[in-house]
Amino acid sequence: MTPLVSRATELELLDSVLDRTLGEDGGCSVVDLAGTAGIGKSRLMAEFCRRAQARGMTVLRGRATEYEQHIPYQPFSDALADHDMELADPGAMDARGDRFGLQRSIAKLLVRIARSGPGPGLVVALDDLHWADPASLELLDHVVRHPPNAPVVIVVARRDRQTTASLDAALTRGIDMGTVLRLNLGPLAEQACVEVLAPGLAPGMQPGRAAELYSASDGNPLYFLALLQAGQAGRNTGQDAPPHSAGLGSVLLDELTPLTAAQRRTAEAVAVLGDRGSTALLSVVTGRDEAEVTADLGALTDRDLLRPGPGGRWALRHPVLRAVVHESTHPLERVRMHRLAADALAAAGAPASERAHHVEQSLTGWDPQAVAVLSEAAERSAATAPASSAHWLGVALTHLPDQPQHATLRRDLMLRRARALGVCGGLRESRDLLHEVIAMSPPDEAGAPRSVRASAVALCAVMERYLGRYAEAVALLRRELARTPGPSDADTVELGLELGSSAPHATAYPQVRADLAGTLALARSLGDEVAQAGALGVAALGETYEGNMGAARETSDRAAALVDALTDHDLAGLCEPLARLGWAEAFLERYADAERHADRGLTIARRGGQLYVLPHLLLCKAYVQLQTLRLDSARELADEAETIARGIGSDELLAFVLTNKAYIQMFALPPGDQAALAVAEEAVAAAGARTNWWASIAWCVLARAAMHAGDPQRARAAVLRGGGDDLNALHPSMRPLILEILVNSAIMTGDTGAAATWAERARKEAEQLNLPSQQASALRSTAHCLAAGGDTAAAAELFEEAVDRTARGGVVLWEAFSLLFGAPLTAAAADPDRARAMWTRARQLAEAGGARQLTGLADAFHPLVYDVPPAQPPAPDPGLSAREREIAALVADGLTTPAIAARLFLSPRTVESHLSRIYRKTGVTSRAALAVLQTRLELRDTTTGTTGPTGSSPSRS
């Protein structure tokens, strides 16, 4: 192996990664080795692996290859090939598998290897990741986003200028998260090359000559070594080799000049086979017996052109050398070798995904058998590696003759490719391909009850929907439903269900209510219970969204009765309506039914590979777990939904996913953590300027996150941006809860009149909805207004009533919330025993449910309920100005904004400005929380004897 020189700084950083990984708090790390071809990434990676092995770590090495970029998961399969817990070939998996489930399984596999090896920890070294297939890049992105909780180091080497945007984005995101260490490798120092490498590899070469070669190489180790070898070979033959050739390729080709024709052919066969070059396979591809091939391999190894790999396989010394040899092989000979390789792999029983690469390279025209292999490879990888599936189908379509007898096959391949593109992020390409399929399918085509045209139209509408083009989706569906002759009854039902899914995003639900009723009636006339359940599920969510709770309850009852009577096989094509039923039940606060249907939908969707639906089902379940306070599980579900949404590439879907993730994080993360605000901001950015209901919810979650961050003005602006000045764009069945944000923001800024107006509207709307969480929210809104006006006893009674409503409705999140914020008011109303019971119950619920926001606030509220504060770190000084400390003290004394203004001879607006700055500096989200913080600071000061930030001393209760 070539000596490692001039990388002391990089090695020191890599050693620190190993130290950290094997330390007490060790976890997963990713090391990104980036640089140009030949700069020494692989050599540095090899040294890192050697040092990891010296510490007892398990080391697995894999490589992506230039000419096999569409074999799914190749670098990971390569790394795990010789390990006991080997990764099964993903291409051979059942086509109905879930690629995101596979990603989670592989991540768990890495944890098992890290914990079950002979020593501590695991290193997975993946070389040449700039050539990795899309499935591998998704898997790496998953690991960067969700680092395994184990001592695992993943080190990747890549050429920075050839890196795909998705890989670069994933690694850059990891740098921001603190999970990725990036090392950009530059040229070697001249001294290291001339004084260390040259004497060892080219003995007798004069230093001046070595310096010339270094200058020609620009410090690139690969180029420098190739020039050294060329110079050494020239000296051995008595020739004066030039200081440099026309380029690196020419220098490397010079190494092949002394080879015999047979040795050259063997080298070319190794280049064709890549990392799969076993002696037996090389014998078939070269047409020579194994003894002759073995002799050639020995000669090529002696010249350091070939190197042995695991499992008796051979590879050329460097990927650059492989590319040079492969491209210099005569095209006809190269095609012949690929064809022989494909035949040999087929005879050995290799999976279609591995043979497809050689089939592609050997295709020169229409070949039905070859297209059959490509089609099989696409089918096997459709769910686990859809980008590879789309590629193989694209290759097949390229070679399919444009003749009438192949029209049916062409449409089938195009429709399959459109589906694959749609689930791997190619939404626009999928839509454009579907337009072609629709144009190729005459409206009056006869045949099966369900036509290719209708399937293409429905799928095209899905693509338009996920692109945020709802009007286009609705227009496409309505045109198809209105054409003459019309679609079959079965097709009409399929199109009608998609219309019910798309139209509410483009128009108000009442405008599509009649269409859904017609779809339901037609499905009933056909005796199609599955379609009836689908139409009812879509209608249930529509009625819920409009706030028509009576109709929503009746419709969801009918839908659930049908769904529960159907088998999983019956429901295989009904996952999206099933998700809508689950969401309708969640908004109706029927949490057990919603979770049951979401779980069933997840099972069916995973089995059928319906990736579009998985985020909706995952988030439905996560929303239920948020409301019932099971936040650790809810966060995992939201993370999985985010991975899928990013893989699909829909900004619309991503906005919805991030909105729900931020909502969960607000309660799952401790006070002061700004991660939820950042996620909510990304959700709003993904939603863009759209005004549909997903966008409105994103703005409302941003508003709540802003309140948590102590910015009431931004919270109010966000709600009004999402709902409009009249708030009619907001989800009616959630509007009281959103109005509570406006109530609190108005009180925090001293606008008690606006707060009372919002609270009254919340009361009226909650009364109509008859939902426990919304009624409790309206009660709290009124209580906030009463407390701001000084009527603590009445406010405490309303919080008690809010607790009762949420407890009876099973809304544990808002029960804990109401208990927690009601306890200080109850204590102030002279009922300390009840206040302590409320505080204790709130903290127990919060801690059991993983609500770190609430447990943190509970500890902060403790002094307002108990005489003695719990043991906890002292409150940090928020760095308030003298005037801000004075206002904070008056807030803690219970004074309203007008009262503070009068006391300090300031205008109310000036007081509001000071309060806004106080909220931002302290990170608290309400006057009550500010009072708690002030009390903690004063308690600390009276305990330590220091001067308090406000100059006051007694603690308040």
Tab-separated table of C-alpha atoms in Angstrom, residues 178-475:
chain	number	residue	atom	x	y	z
A	178	GLY	CA	-23.604	18.435	14.003
A	179	THR	CA	-23.607	14.794	12.850
A	180	VAL	CA	-21.276	15.162	9.852
A	181	LEU	CA	-17.578	16.075	9.828
A	182	ARG	CA	-16.441	17.269	6.408
A	183	LEU	CA	-12.789	17.048	5.373
A	184	ASN	CA	-11.966	18.686	2.048
A	185	LEU	CA	-8.699	17.149	0.878
A	186	GLY	CA	-6.252	19.358	-0.982
A	187	PRO	CA	-2.985	18.633	-2.844
A	188	LEU	CA	-0.084	16.939	-1.078
A	189	ALA	CA	2.870	19.036	-0.022
A	190	GLU	CA	5.854	18.991	-2.395
A	191	GLN	CA	8.251	17.923	0.331
A	192	ALA	CA	6.181	14.834	1.153
A	193	CYS	CA	6.039	13.747	-2.490
A	194	VAL	CA	9.645	14.464	-3.431
A	195	GLU	CA	11.337	13.358	-0.199
A	196	VAL	CA	9.073	10.492	0.936
A	197	LEU	CA	7.016	9.029	-1.918
A	198	ALA	CA	9.523	9.328	-4.768
A	199	PRO	CA	12.477	7.594	-3.015
A	200	GLY	CA	10.273	4.725	-1.926
A	201	LEU	CA	8.463	4.122	-5.225
A	202	ALA	CA	11.118	5.188	-7.734
A	203	PRO	CA	14.546	4.498	-6.160
A	204	GLY	CA	17.358	6.323	-7.851
A	205	MET	CA	15.227	9.115	-9.259
A	206	GLN	CA	16.888	12.466	-8.806
A	207	PRO	CA	15.081	14.938	-6.524
A	208	GLY	CA	15.037	17.513	-9.299
A	209	ARG	CA	13.300	15.062	-11.610
A	210	ALA	CA	10.786	14.184	-8.851
A	211	ALA	CA	10.128	17.887	-8.334
A	212	GLU	CA	9.362	18.253	-12.064
A	213	LEU	CA	6.873	15.388	-11.850
A	214	TYR	CA	5.308	16.918	-8.727
A	215	SER	CA	4.824	20.195	-10.564
A	216	ALA	CA	3.222	18.354	-13.487
A	217	SER	CA	0.884	16.506	-11.101
A	218	ASP	CA	-0.259	19.663	-9.253
A	219	GLY	CA	0.147	17.730	-6.039
A	220	ASN	CA	-2.431	15.072	-6.978
A	221	PRO	CA	-1.153	11.775	-5.515
A	222	LEU	CA	-2.662	9.560	-8.205
A	223	TYR	CA	-1.244	11.649	-11.014
A	224	PHE	CA	2.132	11.907	-9.252
A	225	LEU	CA	2.353	8.145	-8.716
A	226	ALA	CA	1.345	7.444	-12.319
A	227	LEU	CA	4.081	9.825	-13.539
A	228	LEU	CA	6.582	8.173	-11.203
A	229	GLN	CA	5.715	4.739	-12.566
A	230	ALA	CA	5.859	5.974	-16.143
A	231	GLY	CA	9.244	7.535	-15.483
A	232	GLN	CA	10.509	4.397	-13.799
A	233	ALA	CA	9.296	2.236	-16.706
A	234	GLY	CA	10.946	4.572	-19.204
A	235	ARG	CA	14.230	4.413	-17.326
A	236	ASN	CA	14.079	0.612	-17.224
A	237	THR	CA	13.715	0.493	-21.028
A	238	GLY	CA	16.407	3.082	-21.596
A	239	GLN	CA	13.937	5.733	-22.778
A	240	ASP	CA	13.587	9.263	-21.472
A	241	ALA	CA	9.935	9.550	-20.419
A	242	PRO	CA	8.360	12.967	-20.836
A	243	PRO	CA	7.724	14.961	-17.652
A	244	HIS	CA	4.018	14.629	-18.275
A	245	SER	CA	1.597	13.396	-20.896
A	246	ALA	CA	-1.451	15.034	-22.416
A	247	GLY	CA	-3.446	14.077	-19.366
A	248	LEU	CA	-3.933	11.546	-16.596
A	249	GLY	CA	-5.706	9.140	-18.942
A	250	SER	CA	-2.728	9.055	-21.274
A	251	VAL	CA	-0.358	8.414	-18.365
A	252	LEU	CA	-2.490	5.516	-17.138
A	253	LEU	CA	-2.832	4.038	-20.633
A	254	ASP	CA	0.972	4.041	-20.859
A	255	GLU	CA	0.903	1.420	-18.109
A	256	LEU	CA	-1.008	-0.935	-20.412
A	257	THR	CA	1.513	-0.715	-23.254
A	258	PRO	CA	3.795	-3.563	-22.065
A	259	LEU	CA	0.862	-5.995	-21.652
A	260	THR	CA	0.320	-8.954	-23.942
A	261	ALA	CA	-2.916	-9.100	-25.930
A	262	ALA	CA	-4.298	-11.721	-23.534
A	263	GLN	CA	-3.384	-9.693	-20.462
A	264	ARG	CA	-4.927	-6.595	-21.998
A	265	ARG	CA	-8.142	-8.519	-22.704
A	266	THR	CA	-8.251	-9.745	-19.101
A	267	ALA	CA	-7.790	-6.185	-17.829
A	268	GLU	CA	-10.613	-5.060	-20.112
A	269	ALA	CA	-12.863	-7.835	-18.787
A	270	VAL	CA	-12.140	-6.731	-15.204
A	271	ALA	CA	-13.107	-3.182	-16.218
A	272	VAL	CA	-16.379	-4.474	-17.687
A	273	LEU	CA	-17.251	-6.532	-14.604
A	274	GLY	CA	-16.248	-3.895	-12.063
A	275	ASP	CA	-16.169	-5.273	-8.527
A	276	ARG	CA	-17.884	-8.518	-9.658
A	277	GLY	CA	-14.856	-9.933	-11.477
A	278	SER	CA	-14.367	-13.458	-10.158
A	279	THR	CA	-11.941	-15.787	-11.935
A	280	ALA	CA	-14.809	-17.973	-13.196
A	281	LEU	CA	-16.732	-15.014	-14.595
A	282	LEU	CA	-13.596	-13.552	-16.167
A	283	SER	CA	-12.999	-16.891	-17.859
A	284	VAL	CA	-16.455	-16.768	-19.463
A	285	VAL	CA	-16.151	-13.143	-20.563
A	286	THR	CA	-12.658	-13.562	-22.081
A	287	GLY	CA	-13.390	-17.006	-23.601
A	288	ARG	CA	-10.292	-18.535	-22.015
A	289	ASP	CA	-9.817	-21.260	-19.421
A	290	GLU	CA	-9.392	-20.369	-15.770
A	291	ALA	CA	-5.721	-21.401	-15.627
A	292	GLU	CA	-4.826	-18.889	-18.346
A	293	VAL	CA	-6.898	-16.184	-16.688
A	294	THR	CA	-5.231	-16.914	-13.350
A	295	ALA	CA	-1.823	-16.443	-14.925
A	296	ASP	CA	-2.909	-13.113	-16.384
A	297	LEU	CA	-4.265	-11.997	-13.014
A	298	GLY	CA	-0.912	-12.725	-11.417
A	299	ALA	CA	0.951	-10.721	-14.046
A	300	LEU	CA	-1.459	-7.791	-13.767
A	301	THR	CA	-1.175	-7.871	-9.976
A	302	ASP	CA	2.617	-7.789	-10.170
A	303	ARG	CA	2.301	-4.617	-12.236
A	304	ASP	CA	-0.053	-3.170	-9.591
A	305	LEU	CA	-2.833	-2.825	-12.156
A	306	LEU	CA	-5.161	-5.247	-10.352
A	307	ARG	CA	-5.878	-5.778	-6.704
A	308	PRO	CA	-7.712	-8.682	-5.050
A	309	GLY	CA	-10.947	-8.052	-3.218
A	310	PRO	CA	-13.212	-10.033	-0.907
A	311	GLY	CA	-14.818	-13.242	-2.141
A	312	GLY	CA	-12.118	-13.952	-4.736
A	313	ARG	CA	-13.091	-10.924	-6.830
A	314	TRP	CA	-10.709	-8.663	-8.700
A	315	ALA	CA	-10.744	-4.937	-9.439
A	316	LEU	CA	-8.478	-2.473	-11.168
A	317	ARG	CA	-6.208	-0.428	-8.929
A	318	HIS	CA	-8.290	2.753	-9.029
A	319	PRO	CA	-11.703	3.777	-10.406
A	320	VAL	CA	-9.975	6.264	-12.706
A	321	LEU	CA	-7.914	3.422	-14.173
A	322	ARG	CA	-11.055	1.358	-14.615
A	323	ALA	CA	-12.733	4.194	-16.512
A	324	VAL	CA	-9.700	4.614	-18.772
A	325	VAL	CA	-9.531	0.896	-19.569
A	326	HIS	CA	-13.295	0.559	-20.060
A	327	GLU	CA	-13.500	3.510	-22.424
A	328	SER	CA	-10.406	2.442	-24.390
A	329	THR	CA	-11.843	-1.029	-25.048
A	330	HIS	CA	-13.101	-1.434	-28.613
A	331	PRO	CA	-16.860	-0.728	-28.556
A	332	LEU	CA	-17.816	-3.994	-30.243
A	333	GLU	CA	-15.622	-5.985	-27.874
A	334	ARG	CA	-17.073	-4.118	-24.902
A	335	VAL	CA	-20.653	-4.911	-26.015
A	336	ARG	CA	-19.725	-8.577	-26.491
A	337	MET	CA	-18.213	-8.806	-23.008
A	338	HIS	CA	-21.272	-7.239	-21.385
A	339	ARG	CA	-23.527	-9.675	-23.232
A	340	LEU	CA	-21.437	-12.658	-22.117
A	341	ALA	CA	-21.476	-11.306	-18.548
A	342	ALA	CA	-25.280	-10.992	-18.605
A	343	ASP	CA	-25.622	-14.584	-19.891
A	344	ALA	CA	-23.183	-15.929	-17.310
A	345	LEU	CA	-24.932	-14.138	-14.457
A	346	ALA	CA	-28.290	-15.476	-15.663
A	347	ALA	CA	-26.894	-19.019	-15.695
A	348	ALA	CA	-25.600	-18.477	-12.144
A	349	GLY	CA	-29.040	-17.304	-10.977
A	350	ALA	CA	-28.069	-13.667	-10.355
A	351	PRO	CA	-30.996	-11.300	-9.742
A	352	ALA	CA	-32.393	-9.318	-12.648
A	353	SER	CA	-31.230	-6.047	-11.059
A	354	GLU	CA	-27.599	-7.166	-11.383
A	355	ARG	CA	-28.018	-8.540	-14.902
A	356	ALA	CA	-29.890	-5.445	-16.091
A	357	HIS	CA	-26.712	-3.357	-16.014
A	358	HIS	CA	-24.954	-5.672	-18.472
A	359	VAL	CA	-28.097	-5.997	-20.575
A	360	GLU	CA	-28.257	-2.219	-20.884
A	361	GLN	CA	-24.602	-1.974	-21.885
A	362	SER	CA	-24.976	-4.693	-24.534
A	363	LEU	CA	-28.251	-3.522	-26.121
A	364	THR	CA	-27.819	-2.270	-29.661
A	365	GLY	CA	-31.393	-2.728	-30.867
A	366	TRP	CA	-34.753	-4.321	-30.139
A	367	ASP	CA	-34.353	-7.534	-28.134
A	368	PRO	CA	-37.519	-8.939	-26.472
A	369	GLN	CA	-35.537	-11.124	-24.065
A	370	ALA	CA	-33.345	-8.225	-22.993
A	371	VAL	CA	-36.385	-5.987	-22.457
A	372	ALA	CA	-37.945	-8.766	-20.383
A	373	VAL	CA	-34.894	-8.690	-18.074
A	374	LEU	CA	-35.107	-4.909	-17.777
A	375	SER	CA	-38.833	-5.139	-17.047
A	376	GLU	CA	-38.250	-7.765	-14.356
A	377	ALA	CA	-35.509	-5.673	-12.765
A	378	ALA	CA	-37.845	-2.681	-12.758
A	379	GLU	CA	-40.641	-4.699	-11.173
A	380	ARG	CA	-38.405	-6.042	-8.420
A	381	SER	CA	-37.037	-2.604	-7.549
A	382	ALA	CA	-40.268	-0.617	-7.975
A	383	ALA	CA	-40.901	-0.268	-4.247
A	384	THR	CA	-37.400	-0.494	-2.763
A	385	ALA	CA	-35.526	1.527	-5.427
A	386	PRO	CA	-38.010	3.357	-7.684
A	387	ALA	CA	-35.331	5.514	-9.334
A	388	SER	CA	-33.613	2.365	-10.569
A	389	SER	CA	-36.986	0.997	-11.680
A	390	ALA	CA	-37.680	4.148	-13.684
A	391	HIS	CA	-34.226	3.926	-15.267
A	392	TRP	CA	-34.621	0.318	-16.431
A	393	LEU	CA	-38.048	1.084	-17.878
A	394	GLY	CA	-36.611	4.116	-19.632
A	395	VAL	CA	-33.925	1.941	-21.224
A	396	ALA	CA	-36.563	-0.557	-22.370
A	397	LEU	CA	-38.700	2.218	-23.873
A	398	THR	CA	-35.695	3.642	-25.709
A	399	HIS	CA	-35.182	0.370	-27.576
A	400	LEU	CA	-38.863	-0.457	-28.106
A	401	PRO	CA	-39.766	0.011	-31.804
A	402	ASP	CA	-42.392	2.672	-32.429
A	403	GLN	CA	-44.747	0.296	-34.241
A	404	PRO	CA	-48.473	-0.422	-33.782
A	405	GLN	CA	-47.901	-3.980	-32.569
A	406	HIS	CA	-45.922	-2.646	-29.614
A	407	ALA	CA	-48.384	0.105	-28.634
A	408	THR	CA	-49.919	-1.824	-25.729
A	409	LEU	CA	-46.526	-2.753	-24.309
A	410	ARG	CA	-45.321	0.834	-24.701
A	411	ARG	CA	-48.303	2.219	-22.751
A	412	ASP	CA	-47.787	-0.362	-20.011
A	413	LEU	CA	-44.101	0.474	-19.653
A	414	MET	CA	-44.828	4.213	-19.708
A	415	LEU	CA	-47.516	3.911	-17.018
A	416	ARG	CA	-45.201	1.836	-14.826
A	417	ARG	CA	-42.367	4.310	-15.330
A	418	ALA	CA	-44.669	7.197	-14.435
A	419	ARG	CA	-45.577	5.462	-11.161
A	420	ALA	CA	-41.906	4.868	-10.350
A	421	LEU	CA	-40.990	8.464	-11.136
A	422	GLY	CA	-43.836	9.699	-8.994
A	423	VAL	CA	-42.543	8.016	-5.845
A	424	CYS	CA	-38.872	8.928	-6.241
A	425	GLY	CA	-39.266	12.664	-6.643
A	426	GLY	CA	-39.854	12.963	-10.385
A	427	LEU	CA	-43.350	14.408	-10.069
A	428	ARG	CA	-43.165	16.682	-13.101
A	429	GLU	CA	-41.536	14.051	-15.297
A	430	SER	CA	-44.193	11.578	-14.201
A	431	ARG	CA	-46.981	14.026	-15.025
A	432	ASP	CA	-45.528	14.730	-18.476
A	433	LEU	CA	-45.233	11.011	-19.202
A	434	LEU	CA	-48.827	10.467	-18.105
A	435	HIS	CA	-49.946	13.177	-20.498
A	436	GLU	CA	-48.406	11.072	-23.262
A	437	VAL	CA	-50.186	7.938	-22.035
A	438	ILE	CA	-53.511	9.772	-21.977
A	439	ALA	CA	-52.921	11.074	-25.508
A	440	MET	CA	-52.148	7.524	-26.682
A	441	SER	CA	-55.358	6.162	-25.124
A	442	PRO	CA	-58.473	6.971	-27.212
A	443	PRO	CA	-61.553	7.950	-25.197
A	444	ASP	CA	-63.638	5.253	-26.867
A	445	GLU	CA	-61.248	2.377	-26.226
A	446	ALA	CA	-63.049	-0.837	-25.472
A	447	GLY	CA	-61.990	-3.737	-23.306
A	448	ALA	CA	-61.677	-4.158	-19.563
A	449	PRO	CA	-64.047	-2.302	-17.236
A	450	ARG	CA	-61.049	-0.356	-15.888
A	451	SER	CA	-59.097	1.293	-18.686
A	452	VAL	CA	-55.467	2.366	-18.909
A	453	ARG	CA	-56.687	5.858	-19.768
A	454	ALA	CA	-58.679	6.252	-16.557
A	455	SER	CA	-55.777	4.951	-14.463
A	456	ALA	CA	-53.441	7.405	-16.197
A	457	VAL	CA	-55.844	10.314	-15.642
A	458	ALA	CA	-56.314	9.464	-11.959
A	459	LEU	CA	-52.555	9.077	-11.429
A	460	CYS	CA	-51.889	12.302	-13.321
A	461	ALA	CA	-54.315	14.103	-11.017
A	462	VAL	CA	-52.372	12.733	-8.038
A	463	MET	CA	-49.148	14.130	-9.523
A	464	GLU	CA	-50.801	17.514	-10.090
A	465	ARG	CA	-52.120	17.450	-6.543
A	466	TYR	CA	-48.699	16.774	-5.041
A	467	LEU	CA	-47.250	19.510	-7.217
A	468	GLY	CA	-49.780	21.880	-5.639
A	469	ARG	CA	-51.647	22.287	-8.937
A	470	TYR	CA	-55.105	21.558	-7.587
A	471	ALA	CA	-57.008	23.508	-10.212
A	472	GLU	CA	-55.263	21.541	-12.970
A	473	ALA	CA	-56.016	18.243	-11.219
A	474	VAL	CA	-59.700	19.101	-10.869
A	475	ALA	CA	-59.981	20.319	-14.481
